[in-house]
XYZ file of N, CA, C and O in Angstrom:
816
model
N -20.753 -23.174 -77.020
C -21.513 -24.154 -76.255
C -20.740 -24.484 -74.987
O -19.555 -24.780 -75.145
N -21.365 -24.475 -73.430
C -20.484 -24.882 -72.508
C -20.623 -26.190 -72.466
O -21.670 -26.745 -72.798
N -19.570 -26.813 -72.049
C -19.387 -28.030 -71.525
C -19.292 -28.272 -70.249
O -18.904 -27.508 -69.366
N -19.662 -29.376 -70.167
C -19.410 -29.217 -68.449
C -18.535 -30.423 -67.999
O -18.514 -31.364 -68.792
N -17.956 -30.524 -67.087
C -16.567 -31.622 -66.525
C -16.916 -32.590 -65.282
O -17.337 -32.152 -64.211
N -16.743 -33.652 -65.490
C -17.466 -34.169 -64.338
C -16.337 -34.195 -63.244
O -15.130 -34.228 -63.486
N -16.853 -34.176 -62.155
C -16.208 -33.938 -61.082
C -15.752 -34.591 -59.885
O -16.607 -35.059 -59.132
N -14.828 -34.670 -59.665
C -13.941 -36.303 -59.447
C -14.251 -36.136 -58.022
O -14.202 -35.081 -57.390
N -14.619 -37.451 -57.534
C -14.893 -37.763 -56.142
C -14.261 -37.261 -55.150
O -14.837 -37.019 -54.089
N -12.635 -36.967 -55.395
C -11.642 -36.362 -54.551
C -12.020 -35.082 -54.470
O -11.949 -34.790 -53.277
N -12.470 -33.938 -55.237
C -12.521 -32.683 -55.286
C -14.435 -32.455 -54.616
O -14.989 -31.513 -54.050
N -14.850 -33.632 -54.990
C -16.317 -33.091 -54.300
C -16.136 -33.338 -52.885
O -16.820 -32.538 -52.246
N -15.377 -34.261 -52.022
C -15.430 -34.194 -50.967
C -14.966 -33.010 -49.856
O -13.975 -32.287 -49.753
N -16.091 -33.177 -49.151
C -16.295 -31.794 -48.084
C -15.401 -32.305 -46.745
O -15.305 -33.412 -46.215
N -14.643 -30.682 -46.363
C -14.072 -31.796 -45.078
C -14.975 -31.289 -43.921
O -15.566 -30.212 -43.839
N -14.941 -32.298 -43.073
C -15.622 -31.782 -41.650
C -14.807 -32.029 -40.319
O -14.255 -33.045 -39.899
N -14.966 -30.234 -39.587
C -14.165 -30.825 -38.233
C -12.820 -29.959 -38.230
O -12.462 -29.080 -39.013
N -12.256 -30.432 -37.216
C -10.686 -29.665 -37.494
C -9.949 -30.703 -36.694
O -10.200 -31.318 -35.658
N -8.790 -30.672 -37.684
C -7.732 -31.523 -36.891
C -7.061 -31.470 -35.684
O -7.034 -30.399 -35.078
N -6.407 -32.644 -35.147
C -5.982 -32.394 -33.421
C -5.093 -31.126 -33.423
O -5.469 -30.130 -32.803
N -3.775 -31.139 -34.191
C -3.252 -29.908 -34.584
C -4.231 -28.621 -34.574
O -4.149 -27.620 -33.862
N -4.816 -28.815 -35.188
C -5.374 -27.157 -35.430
C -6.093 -26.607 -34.311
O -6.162 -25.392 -34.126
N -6.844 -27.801 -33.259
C -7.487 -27.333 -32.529
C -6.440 -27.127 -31.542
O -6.837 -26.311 -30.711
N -5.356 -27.504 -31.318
C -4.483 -27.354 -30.426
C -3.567 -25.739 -30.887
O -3.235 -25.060 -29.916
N -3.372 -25.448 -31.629
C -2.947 -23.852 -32.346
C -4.089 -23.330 -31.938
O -3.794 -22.331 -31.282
N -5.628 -23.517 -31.985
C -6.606 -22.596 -31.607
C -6.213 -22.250 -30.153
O -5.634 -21.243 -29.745
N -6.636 -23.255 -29.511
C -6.140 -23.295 -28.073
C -4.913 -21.972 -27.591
O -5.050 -20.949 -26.919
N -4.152 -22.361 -28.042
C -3.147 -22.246 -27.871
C -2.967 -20.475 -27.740
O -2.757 -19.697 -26.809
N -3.163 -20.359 -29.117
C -3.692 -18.717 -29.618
C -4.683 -17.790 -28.567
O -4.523 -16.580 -28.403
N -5.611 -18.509 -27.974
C -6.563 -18.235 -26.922
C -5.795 -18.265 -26.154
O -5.152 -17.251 -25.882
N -5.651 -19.099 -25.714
C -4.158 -19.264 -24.214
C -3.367 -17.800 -23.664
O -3.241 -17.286 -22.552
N -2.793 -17.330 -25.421
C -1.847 -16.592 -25.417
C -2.693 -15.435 -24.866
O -2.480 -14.942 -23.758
N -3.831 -14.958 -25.841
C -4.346 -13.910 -25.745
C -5.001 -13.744 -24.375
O -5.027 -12.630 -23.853
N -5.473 -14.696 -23.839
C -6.168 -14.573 -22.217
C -4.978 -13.978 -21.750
O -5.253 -13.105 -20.927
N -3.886 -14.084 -21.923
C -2.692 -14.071 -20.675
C -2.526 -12.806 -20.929
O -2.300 -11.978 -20.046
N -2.635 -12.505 -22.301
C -1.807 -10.999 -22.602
C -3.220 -9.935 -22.117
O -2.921 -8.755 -21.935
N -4.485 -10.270 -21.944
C -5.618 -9.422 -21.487
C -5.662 -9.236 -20.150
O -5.907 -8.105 -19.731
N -5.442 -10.267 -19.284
C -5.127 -10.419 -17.763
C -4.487 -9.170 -17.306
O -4.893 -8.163 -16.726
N -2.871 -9.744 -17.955
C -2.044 -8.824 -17.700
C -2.136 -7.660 -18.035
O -1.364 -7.013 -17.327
N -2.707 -6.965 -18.799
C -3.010 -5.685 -19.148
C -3.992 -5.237 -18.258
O -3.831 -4.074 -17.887
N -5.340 -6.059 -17.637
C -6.141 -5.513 -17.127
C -5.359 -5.513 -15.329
O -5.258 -4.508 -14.624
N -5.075 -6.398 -15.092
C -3.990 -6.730 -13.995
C -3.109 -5.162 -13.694
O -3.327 -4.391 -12.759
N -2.337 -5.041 -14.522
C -1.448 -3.718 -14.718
C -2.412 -2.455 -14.590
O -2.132 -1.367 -14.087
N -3.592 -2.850 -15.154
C -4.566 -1.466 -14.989
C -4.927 -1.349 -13.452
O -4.684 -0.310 -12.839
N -5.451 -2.329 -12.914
C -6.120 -1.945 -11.586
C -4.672 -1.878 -10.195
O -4.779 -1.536 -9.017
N -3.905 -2.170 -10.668
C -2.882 -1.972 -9.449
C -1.907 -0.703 -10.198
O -0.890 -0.363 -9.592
N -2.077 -0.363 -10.861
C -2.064 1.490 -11.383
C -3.189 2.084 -10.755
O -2.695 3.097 -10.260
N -4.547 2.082 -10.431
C -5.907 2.561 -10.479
C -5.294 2.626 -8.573
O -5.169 3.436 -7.656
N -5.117 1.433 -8.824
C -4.650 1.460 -7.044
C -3.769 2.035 -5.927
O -4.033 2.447 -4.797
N -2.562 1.915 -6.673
C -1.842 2.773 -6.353
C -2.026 4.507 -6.848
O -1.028 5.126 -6.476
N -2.601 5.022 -7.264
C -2.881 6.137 -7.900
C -4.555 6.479 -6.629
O -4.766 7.550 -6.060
N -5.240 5.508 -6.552
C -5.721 5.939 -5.643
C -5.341 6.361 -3.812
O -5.749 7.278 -3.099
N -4.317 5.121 -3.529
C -3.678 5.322 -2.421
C -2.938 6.473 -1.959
O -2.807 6.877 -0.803
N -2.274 7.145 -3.503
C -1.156 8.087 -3.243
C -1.916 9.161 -2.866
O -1.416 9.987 -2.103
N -3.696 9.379 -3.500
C -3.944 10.567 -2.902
C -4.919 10.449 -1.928
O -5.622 11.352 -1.474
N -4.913 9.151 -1.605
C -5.582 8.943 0.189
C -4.352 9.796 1.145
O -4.573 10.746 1.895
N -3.210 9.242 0.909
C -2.068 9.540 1.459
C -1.920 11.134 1.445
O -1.527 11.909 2.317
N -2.215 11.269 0.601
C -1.995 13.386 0.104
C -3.384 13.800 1.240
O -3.271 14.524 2.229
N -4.424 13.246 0.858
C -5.304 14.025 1.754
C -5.368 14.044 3.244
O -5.651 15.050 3.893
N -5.006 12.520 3.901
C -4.413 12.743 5.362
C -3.482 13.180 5.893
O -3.346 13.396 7.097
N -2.706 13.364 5.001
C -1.657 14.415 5.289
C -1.082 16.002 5.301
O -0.120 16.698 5.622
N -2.746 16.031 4.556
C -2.951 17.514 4.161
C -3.966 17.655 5.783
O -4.007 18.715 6.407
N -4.626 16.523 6.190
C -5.668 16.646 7.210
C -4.810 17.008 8.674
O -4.931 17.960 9.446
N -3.965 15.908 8.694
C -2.728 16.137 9.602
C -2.092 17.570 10.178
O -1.861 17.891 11.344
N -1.883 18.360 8.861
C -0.929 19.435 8.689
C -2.112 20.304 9.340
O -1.710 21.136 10.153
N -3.621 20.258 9.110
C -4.694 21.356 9.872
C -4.554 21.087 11.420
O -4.482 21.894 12.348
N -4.534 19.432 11.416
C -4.647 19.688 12.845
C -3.586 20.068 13.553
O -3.928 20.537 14.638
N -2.120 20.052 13.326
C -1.196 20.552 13.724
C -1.789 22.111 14.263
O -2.108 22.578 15.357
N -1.740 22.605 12.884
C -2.642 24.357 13.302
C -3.252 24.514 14.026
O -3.213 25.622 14.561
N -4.186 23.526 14.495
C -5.162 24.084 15.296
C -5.176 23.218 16.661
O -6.268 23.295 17.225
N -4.245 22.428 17.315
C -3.760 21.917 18.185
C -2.214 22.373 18.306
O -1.890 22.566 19.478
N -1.549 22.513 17.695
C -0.420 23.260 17.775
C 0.577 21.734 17.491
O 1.729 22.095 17.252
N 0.467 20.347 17.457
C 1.273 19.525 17.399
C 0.745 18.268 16.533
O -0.452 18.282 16.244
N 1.406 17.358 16.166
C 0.885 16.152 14.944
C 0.268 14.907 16.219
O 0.928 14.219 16.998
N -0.929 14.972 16.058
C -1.346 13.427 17.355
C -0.286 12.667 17.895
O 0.818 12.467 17.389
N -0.514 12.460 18.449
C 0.907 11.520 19.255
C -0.357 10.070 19.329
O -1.567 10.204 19.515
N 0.342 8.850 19.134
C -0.343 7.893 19.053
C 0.593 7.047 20.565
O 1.805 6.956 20.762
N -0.287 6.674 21.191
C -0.159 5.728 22.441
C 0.453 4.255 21.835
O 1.516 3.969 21.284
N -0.768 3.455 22.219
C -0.298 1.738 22.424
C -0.772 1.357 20.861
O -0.821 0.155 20.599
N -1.151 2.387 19.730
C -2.256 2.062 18.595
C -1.348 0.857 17.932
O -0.140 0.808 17.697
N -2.406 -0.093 17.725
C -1.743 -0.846 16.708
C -2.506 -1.240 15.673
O -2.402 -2.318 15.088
N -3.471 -0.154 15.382
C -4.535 -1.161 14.375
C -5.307 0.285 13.368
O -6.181 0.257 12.501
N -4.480 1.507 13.994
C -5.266 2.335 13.517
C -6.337 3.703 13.886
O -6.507 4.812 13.379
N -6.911 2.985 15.002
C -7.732 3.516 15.031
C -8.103 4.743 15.925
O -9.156 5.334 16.166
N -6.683 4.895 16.353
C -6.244 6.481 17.342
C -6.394 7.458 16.205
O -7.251 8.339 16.276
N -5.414 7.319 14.912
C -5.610 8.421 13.847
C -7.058 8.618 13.530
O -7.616 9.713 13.589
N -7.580 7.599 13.222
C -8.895 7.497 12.751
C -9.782 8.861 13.486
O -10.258 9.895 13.016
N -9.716 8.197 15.031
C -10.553 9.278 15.827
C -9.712 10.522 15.838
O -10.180 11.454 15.183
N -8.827 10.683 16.309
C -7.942 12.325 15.685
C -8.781 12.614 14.907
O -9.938 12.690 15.321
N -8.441 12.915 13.295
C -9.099 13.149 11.845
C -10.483 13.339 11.893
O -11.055 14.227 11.262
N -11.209 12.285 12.846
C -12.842 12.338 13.009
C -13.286 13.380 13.934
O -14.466 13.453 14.276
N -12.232 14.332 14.426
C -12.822 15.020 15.828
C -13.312 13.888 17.003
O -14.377 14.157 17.558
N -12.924 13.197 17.235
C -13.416 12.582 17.953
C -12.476 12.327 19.508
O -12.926 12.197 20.647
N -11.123 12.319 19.061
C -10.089 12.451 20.087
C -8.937 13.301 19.916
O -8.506 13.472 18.776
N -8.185 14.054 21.255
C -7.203 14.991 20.670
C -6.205 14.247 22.208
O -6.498 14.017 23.382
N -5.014 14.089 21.395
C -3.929 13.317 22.602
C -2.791 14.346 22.733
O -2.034 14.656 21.813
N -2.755 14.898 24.138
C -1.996 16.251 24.272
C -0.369 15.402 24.974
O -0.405 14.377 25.654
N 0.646 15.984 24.669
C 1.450 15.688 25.123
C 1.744 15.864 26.018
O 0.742 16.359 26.534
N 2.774 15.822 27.011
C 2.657 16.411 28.615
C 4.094 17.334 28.509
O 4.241 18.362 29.171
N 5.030 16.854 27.661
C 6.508 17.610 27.540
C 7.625 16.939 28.252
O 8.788 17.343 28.289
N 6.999 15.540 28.987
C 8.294 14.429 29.396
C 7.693 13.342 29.439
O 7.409 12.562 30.348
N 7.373 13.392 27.351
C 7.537 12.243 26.701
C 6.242 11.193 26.839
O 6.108 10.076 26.339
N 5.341 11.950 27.695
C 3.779 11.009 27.769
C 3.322 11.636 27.345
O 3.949 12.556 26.819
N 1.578 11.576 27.254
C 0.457 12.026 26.359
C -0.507 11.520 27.141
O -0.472 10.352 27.528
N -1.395 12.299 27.427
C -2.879 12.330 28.004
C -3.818 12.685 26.888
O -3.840 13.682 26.167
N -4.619 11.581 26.924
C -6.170 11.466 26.534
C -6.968 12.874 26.300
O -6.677 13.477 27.333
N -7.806 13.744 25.540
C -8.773 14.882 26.012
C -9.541 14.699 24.821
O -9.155 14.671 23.653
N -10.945 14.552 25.405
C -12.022 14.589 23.992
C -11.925 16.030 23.597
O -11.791 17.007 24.333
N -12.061 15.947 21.715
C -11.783 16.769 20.839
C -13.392 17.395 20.344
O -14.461 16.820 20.550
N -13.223 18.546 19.739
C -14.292 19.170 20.039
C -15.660 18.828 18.806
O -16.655 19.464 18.459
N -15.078 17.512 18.423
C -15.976 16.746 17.292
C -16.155 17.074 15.736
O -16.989 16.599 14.966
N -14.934 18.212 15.423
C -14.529 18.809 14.199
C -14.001 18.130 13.708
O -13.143 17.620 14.429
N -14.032 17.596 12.267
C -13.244 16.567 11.279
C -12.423 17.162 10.966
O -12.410 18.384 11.109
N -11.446 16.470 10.424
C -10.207 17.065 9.334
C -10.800 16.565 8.092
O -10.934 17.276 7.097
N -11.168 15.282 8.159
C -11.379 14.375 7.145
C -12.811 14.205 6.530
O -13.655 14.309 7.420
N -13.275 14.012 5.478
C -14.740 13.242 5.479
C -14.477 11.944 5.450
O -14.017 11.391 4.451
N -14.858 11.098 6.994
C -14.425 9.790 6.310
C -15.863 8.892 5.906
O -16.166 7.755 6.268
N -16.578 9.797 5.068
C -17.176 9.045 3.930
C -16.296 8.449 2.958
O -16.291 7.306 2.503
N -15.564 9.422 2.729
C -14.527 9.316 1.112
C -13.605 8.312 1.137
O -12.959 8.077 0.116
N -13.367 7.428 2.534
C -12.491 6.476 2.997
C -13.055 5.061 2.976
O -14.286 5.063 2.953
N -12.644 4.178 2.977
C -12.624 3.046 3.008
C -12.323 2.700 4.481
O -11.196 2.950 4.910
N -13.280 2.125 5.311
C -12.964 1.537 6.648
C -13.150 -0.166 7.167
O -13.859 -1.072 6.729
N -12.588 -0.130 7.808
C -12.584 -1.423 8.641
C -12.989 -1.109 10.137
O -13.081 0.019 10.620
N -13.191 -2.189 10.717
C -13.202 -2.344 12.572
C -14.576 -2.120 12.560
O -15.340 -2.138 11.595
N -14.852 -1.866 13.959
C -16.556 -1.569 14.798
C -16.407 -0.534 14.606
O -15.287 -0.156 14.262
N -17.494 0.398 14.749
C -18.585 1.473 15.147
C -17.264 2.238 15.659
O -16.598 3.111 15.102
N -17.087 1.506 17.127
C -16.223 2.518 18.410
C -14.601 2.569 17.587
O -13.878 3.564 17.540
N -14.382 1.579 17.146
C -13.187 1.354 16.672
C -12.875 0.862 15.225
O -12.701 -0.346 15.066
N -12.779 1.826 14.009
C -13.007 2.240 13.323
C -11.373 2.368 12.521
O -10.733 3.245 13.101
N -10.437 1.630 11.183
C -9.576 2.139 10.832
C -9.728 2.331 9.735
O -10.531 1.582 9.178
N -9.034 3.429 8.878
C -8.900 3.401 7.594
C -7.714 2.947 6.779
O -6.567 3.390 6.824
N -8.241 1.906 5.965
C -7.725 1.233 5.122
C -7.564 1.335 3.609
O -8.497 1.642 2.867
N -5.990 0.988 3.081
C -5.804 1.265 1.500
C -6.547 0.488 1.168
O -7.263 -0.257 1.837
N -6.370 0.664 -0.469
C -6.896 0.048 -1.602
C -7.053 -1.750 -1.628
O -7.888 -2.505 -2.127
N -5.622 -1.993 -0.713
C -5.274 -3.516 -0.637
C -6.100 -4.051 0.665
O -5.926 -5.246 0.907
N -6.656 -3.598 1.220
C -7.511 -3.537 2.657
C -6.372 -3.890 4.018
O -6.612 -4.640 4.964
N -5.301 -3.232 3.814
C -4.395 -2.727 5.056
C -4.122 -1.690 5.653
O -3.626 -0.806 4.954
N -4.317 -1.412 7.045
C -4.340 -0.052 7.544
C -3.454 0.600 7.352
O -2.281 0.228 7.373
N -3.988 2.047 7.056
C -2.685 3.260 6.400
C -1.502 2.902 7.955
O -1.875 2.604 9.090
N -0.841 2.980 7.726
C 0.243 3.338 9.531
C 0.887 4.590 9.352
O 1.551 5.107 8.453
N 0.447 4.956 10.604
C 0.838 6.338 10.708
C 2.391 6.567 11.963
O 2.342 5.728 12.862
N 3.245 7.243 12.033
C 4.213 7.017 12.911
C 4.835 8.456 13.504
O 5.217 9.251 12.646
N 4.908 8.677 14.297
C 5.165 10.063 15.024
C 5.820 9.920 16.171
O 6.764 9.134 16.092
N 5.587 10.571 17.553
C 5.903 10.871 18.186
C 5.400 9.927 19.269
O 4.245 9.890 18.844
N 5.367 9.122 20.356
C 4.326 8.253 21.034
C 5.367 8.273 22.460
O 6.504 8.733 22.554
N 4.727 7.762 23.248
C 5.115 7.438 24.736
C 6.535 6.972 25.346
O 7.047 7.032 26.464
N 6.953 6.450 24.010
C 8.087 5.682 24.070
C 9.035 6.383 23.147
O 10.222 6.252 23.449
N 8.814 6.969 22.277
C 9.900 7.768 21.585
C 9.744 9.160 21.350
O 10.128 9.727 20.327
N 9.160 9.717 22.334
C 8.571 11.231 22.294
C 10.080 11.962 22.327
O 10.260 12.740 21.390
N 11.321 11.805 23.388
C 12.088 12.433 22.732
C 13.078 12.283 21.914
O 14.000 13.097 21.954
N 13.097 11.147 20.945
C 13.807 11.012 19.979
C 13.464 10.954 18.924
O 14.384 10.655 18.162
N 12.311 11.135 18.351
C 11.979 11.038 17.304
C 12.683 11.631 16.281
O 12.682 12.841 16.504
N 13.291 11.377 15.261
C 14.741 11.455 14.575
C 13.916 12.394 12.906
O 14.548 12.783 11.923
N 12.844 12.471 13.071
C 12.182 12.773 11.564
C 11.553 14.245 12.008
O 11.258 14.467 13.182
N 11.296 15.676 10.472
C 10.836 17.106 11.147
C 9.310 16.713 11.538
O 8.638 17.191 12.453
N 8.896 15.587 10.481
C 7.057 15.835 10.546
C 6.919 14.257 10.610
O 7.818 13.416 10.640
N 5.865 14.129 10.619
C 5.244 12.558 10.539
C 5.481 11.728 9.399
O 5.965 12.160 8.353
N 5.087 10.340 9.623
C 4.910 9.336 8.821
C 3.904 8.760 7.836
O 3.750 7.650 8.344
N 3.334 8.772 7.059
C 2.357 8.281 6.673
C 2.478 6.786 6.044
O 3.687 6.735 5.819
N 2.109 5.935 5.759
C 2.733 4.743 5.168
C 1.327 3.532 4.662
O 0.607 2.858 5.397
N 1.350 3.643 2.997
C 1.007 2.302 2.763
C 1.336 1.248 2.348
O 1.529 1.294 1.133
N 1.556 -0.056 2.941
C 2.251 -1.052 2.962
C 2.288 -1.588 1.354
O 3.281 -2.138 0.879
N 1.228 -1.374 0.712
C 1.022 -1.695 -0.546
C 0.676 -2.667 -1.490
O -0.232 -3.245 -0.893
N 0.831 -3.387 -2.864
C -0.006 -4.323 -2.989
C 0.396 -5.709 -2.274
O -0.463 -6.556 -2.030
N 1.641 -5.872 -1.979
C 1.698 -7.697 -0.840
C 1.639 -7.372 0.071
O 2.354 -8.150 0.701
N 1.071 -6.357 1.032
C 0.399 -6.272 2.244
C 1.449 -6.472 3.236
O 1.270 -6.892 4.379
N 2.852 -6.047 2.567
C 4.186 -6.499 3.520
C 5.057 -4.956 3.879
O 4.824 -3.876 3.336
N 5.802 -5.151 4.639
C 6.519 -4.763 5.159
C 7.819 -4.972 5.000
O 7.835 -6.061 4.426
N 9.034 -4.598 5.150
C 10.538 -5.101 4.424
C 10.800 -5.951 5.119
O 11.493 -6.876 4.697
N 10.197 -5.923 6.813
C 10.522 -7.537 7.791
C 9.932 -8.377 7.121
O 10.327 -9.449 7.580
N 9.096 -8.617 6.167
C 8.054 -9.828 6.186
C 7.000 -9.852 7.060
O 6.450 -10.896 7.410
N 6.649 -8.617 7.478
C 5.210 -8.276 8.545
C 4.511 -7.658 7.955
O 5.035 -7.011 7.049
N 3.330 -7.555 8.099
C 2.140 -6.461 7.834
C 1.879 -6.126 9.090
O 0.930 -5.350 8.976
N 2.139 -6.231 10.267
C 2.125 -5.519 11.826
C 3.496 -5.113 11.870
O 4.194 -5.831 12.586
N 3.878 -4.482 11.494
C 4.900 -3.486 11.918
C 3.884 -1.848 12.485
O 3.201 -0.942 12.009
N 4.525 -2.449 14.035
C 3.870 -0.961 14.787
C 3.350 0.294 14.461
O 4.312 1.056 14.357
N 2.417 0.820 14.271
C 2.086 1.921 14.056
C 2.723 2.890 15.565
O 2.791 2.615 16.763
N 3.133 4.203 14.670
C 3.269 4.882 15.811
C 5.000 4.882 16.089
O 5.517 5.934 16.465
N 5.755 3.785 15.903
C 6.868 4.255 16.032
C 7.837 3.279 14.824
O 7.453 2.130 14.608
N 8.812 3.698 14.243
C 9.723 2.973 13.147
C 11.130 2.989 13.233
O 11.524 3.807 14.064
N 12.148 2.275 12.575
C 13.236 2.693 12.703
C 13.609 3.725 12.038
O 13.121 3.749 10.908
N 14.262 4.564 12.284
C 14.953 5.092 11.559
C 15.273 4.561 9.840
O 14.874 5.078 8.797
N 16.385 2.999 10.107
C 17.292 2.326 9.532
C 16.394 2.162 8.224
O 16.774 2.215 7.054
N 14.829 1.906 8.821
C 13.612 1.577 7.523
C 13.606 2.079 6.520
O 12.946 1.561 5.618
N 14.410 3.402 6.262
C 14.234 3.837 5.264
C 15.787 4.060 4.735
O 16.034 4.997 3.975
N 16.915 3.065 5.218
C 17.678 3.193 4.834
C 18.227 2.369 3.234
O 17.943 1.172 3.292
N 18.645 2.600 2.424
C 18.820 1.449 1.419
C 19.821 0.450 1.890
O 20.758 0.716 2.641
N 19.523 -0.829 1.342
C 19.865 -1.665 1.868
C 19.726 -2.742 3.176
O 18.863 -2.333 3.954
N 20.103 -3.506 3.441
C 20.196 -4.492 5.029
C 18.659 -4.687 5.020
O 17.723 -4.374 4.284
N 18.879 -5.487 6.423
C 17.301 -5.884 6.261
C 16.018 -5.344 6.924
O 15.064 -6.097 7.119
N 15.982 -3.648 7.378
C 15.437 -3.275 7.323
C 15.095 -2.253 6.556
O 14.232 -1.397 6.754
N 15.875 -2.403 5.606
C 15.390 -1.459 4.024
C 13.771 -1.626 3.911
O 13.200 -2.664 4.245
N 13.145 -0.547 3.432
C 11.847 -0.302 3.209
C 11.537 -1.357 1.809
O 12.085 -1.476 0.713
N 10.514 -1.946 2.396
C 9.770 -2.610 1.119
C 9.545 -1.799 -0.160
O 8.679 -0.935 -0.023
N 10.100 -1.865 -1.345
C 10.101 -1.301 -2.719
C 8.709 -0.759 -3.205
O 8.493 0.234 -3.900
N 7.445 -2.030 -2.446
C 6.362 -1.217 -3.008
C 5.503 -0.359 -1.646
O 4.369 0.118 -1.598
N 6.185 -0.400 -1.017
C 5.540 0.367 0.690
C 5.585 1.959 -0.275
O 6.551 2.302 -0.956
N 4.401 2.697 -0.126
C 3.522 4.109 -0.469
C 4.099 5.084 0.678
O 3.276 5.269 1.575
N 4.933 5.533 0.794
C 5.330 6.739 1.629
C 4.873 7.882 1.737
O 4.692 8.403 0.637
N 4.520 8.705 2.863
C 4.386 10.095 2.296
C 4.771 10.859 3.951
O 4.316 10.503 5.038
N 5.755 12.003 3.666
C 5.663 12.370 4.513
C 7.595 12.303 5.192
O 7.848 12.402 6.392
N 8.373 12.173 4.414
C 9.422 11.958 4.502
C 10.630 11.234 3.241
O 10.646 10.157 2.644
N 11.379 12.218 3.238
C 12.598 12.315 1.898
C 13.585 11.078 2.276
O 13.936 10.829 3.429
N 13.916 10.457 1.304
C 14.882 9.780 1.401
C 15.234 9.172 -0.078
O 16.206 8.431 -0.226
């Protein structure tokens, strides 16, 4: 025969709710886990980024190396400070001949690309036009120009993206296109190259 037990007021009561404690461990637990998802997704897209930049960098420099061939020299960039001399180079749009004491004259180019710059990311107007990394700062390009045509101390060109703090080792994001120190890529002092500046185009 079952019996049955009656059942003491303490054990029938239901609890409701959660205590300040517990909701504060919930919290807390969430807290943790947002931070640790961030950072993982964080780490993903500035990998995605830099991985995209490096082969922006590979392909204008592969674009570069044609037009050498078929102009016989790497653009020489004038007064550029924003870009947009390479831009038109690469686009067929301009070819800047050197003279051989250290200037460069202007000559429209015969409207042949190196580049598709569909595949690019741009900034500026219509007429004036730059291409920009992943971080939306113009690639800088550095060579040979008006002012350092005969010293230029490097065999081939510069390519350079400043990278994700949009800096430079001065603390600039306008550091001149077109001409650099030397010293920039020296280790150390204070024109050591910024750690995350995207290079291509020179050993060191």
């Amino acid at each position: 025969m079952l019996t049955s037990h009656p059942i003491t007021q303490e054990t029938s009561k239901q609890r409701h709710g959660f205590t300040l404690v517990e909701l504060l461990v919930v919290i807390a637990i969430i807290a943790i886990l947002s931070a640790i998802v961030f950072g993982l997704s964080r780490g993903v897209a500035v990998k995605q980024a830099n991985t995209k930049a490096e082969a922006e960098l590979q392909t204008l420099g592969s674009a570069l190396e044609a037009y050498k061939l078929k102009y016989g020299d790497y653009p020489w960039i004038g007064a550029d400070t924003d870009g947009t001399e390479l831009y038109k180079h690469l686009t067929g749009a301009l070819r800047m001949k050197a003279t051989g004491n250290g200037t460069v004259t202007y000559e429209n180019a015969d409207g042949v690309p190196f580049i598709d710059s569909g595949a690019f990311t741009t900034a500026g107007s219509n007429s004036e036009k730059y291409i920009i990394d992943p971080w939306g700062q113009p690639y800088r390009y550095y060579y040979r120009n008006s002012s350092n045509g005969n010293s230029w101390s490097y065999p081939t060109f510069i390519l350079m993206s400043v990278g994700p703090d949009g800096q430079t080792a001065s603390g600039s994001s306008n550091l001149a296109r077109g001409d650099i120190r030397s010293s920039y890529f020296e280790e150390g002092g204070a024109n050591a190259y910024n750690l995350d500046n995207l290079v291509y185009g020179v050993e060191f």
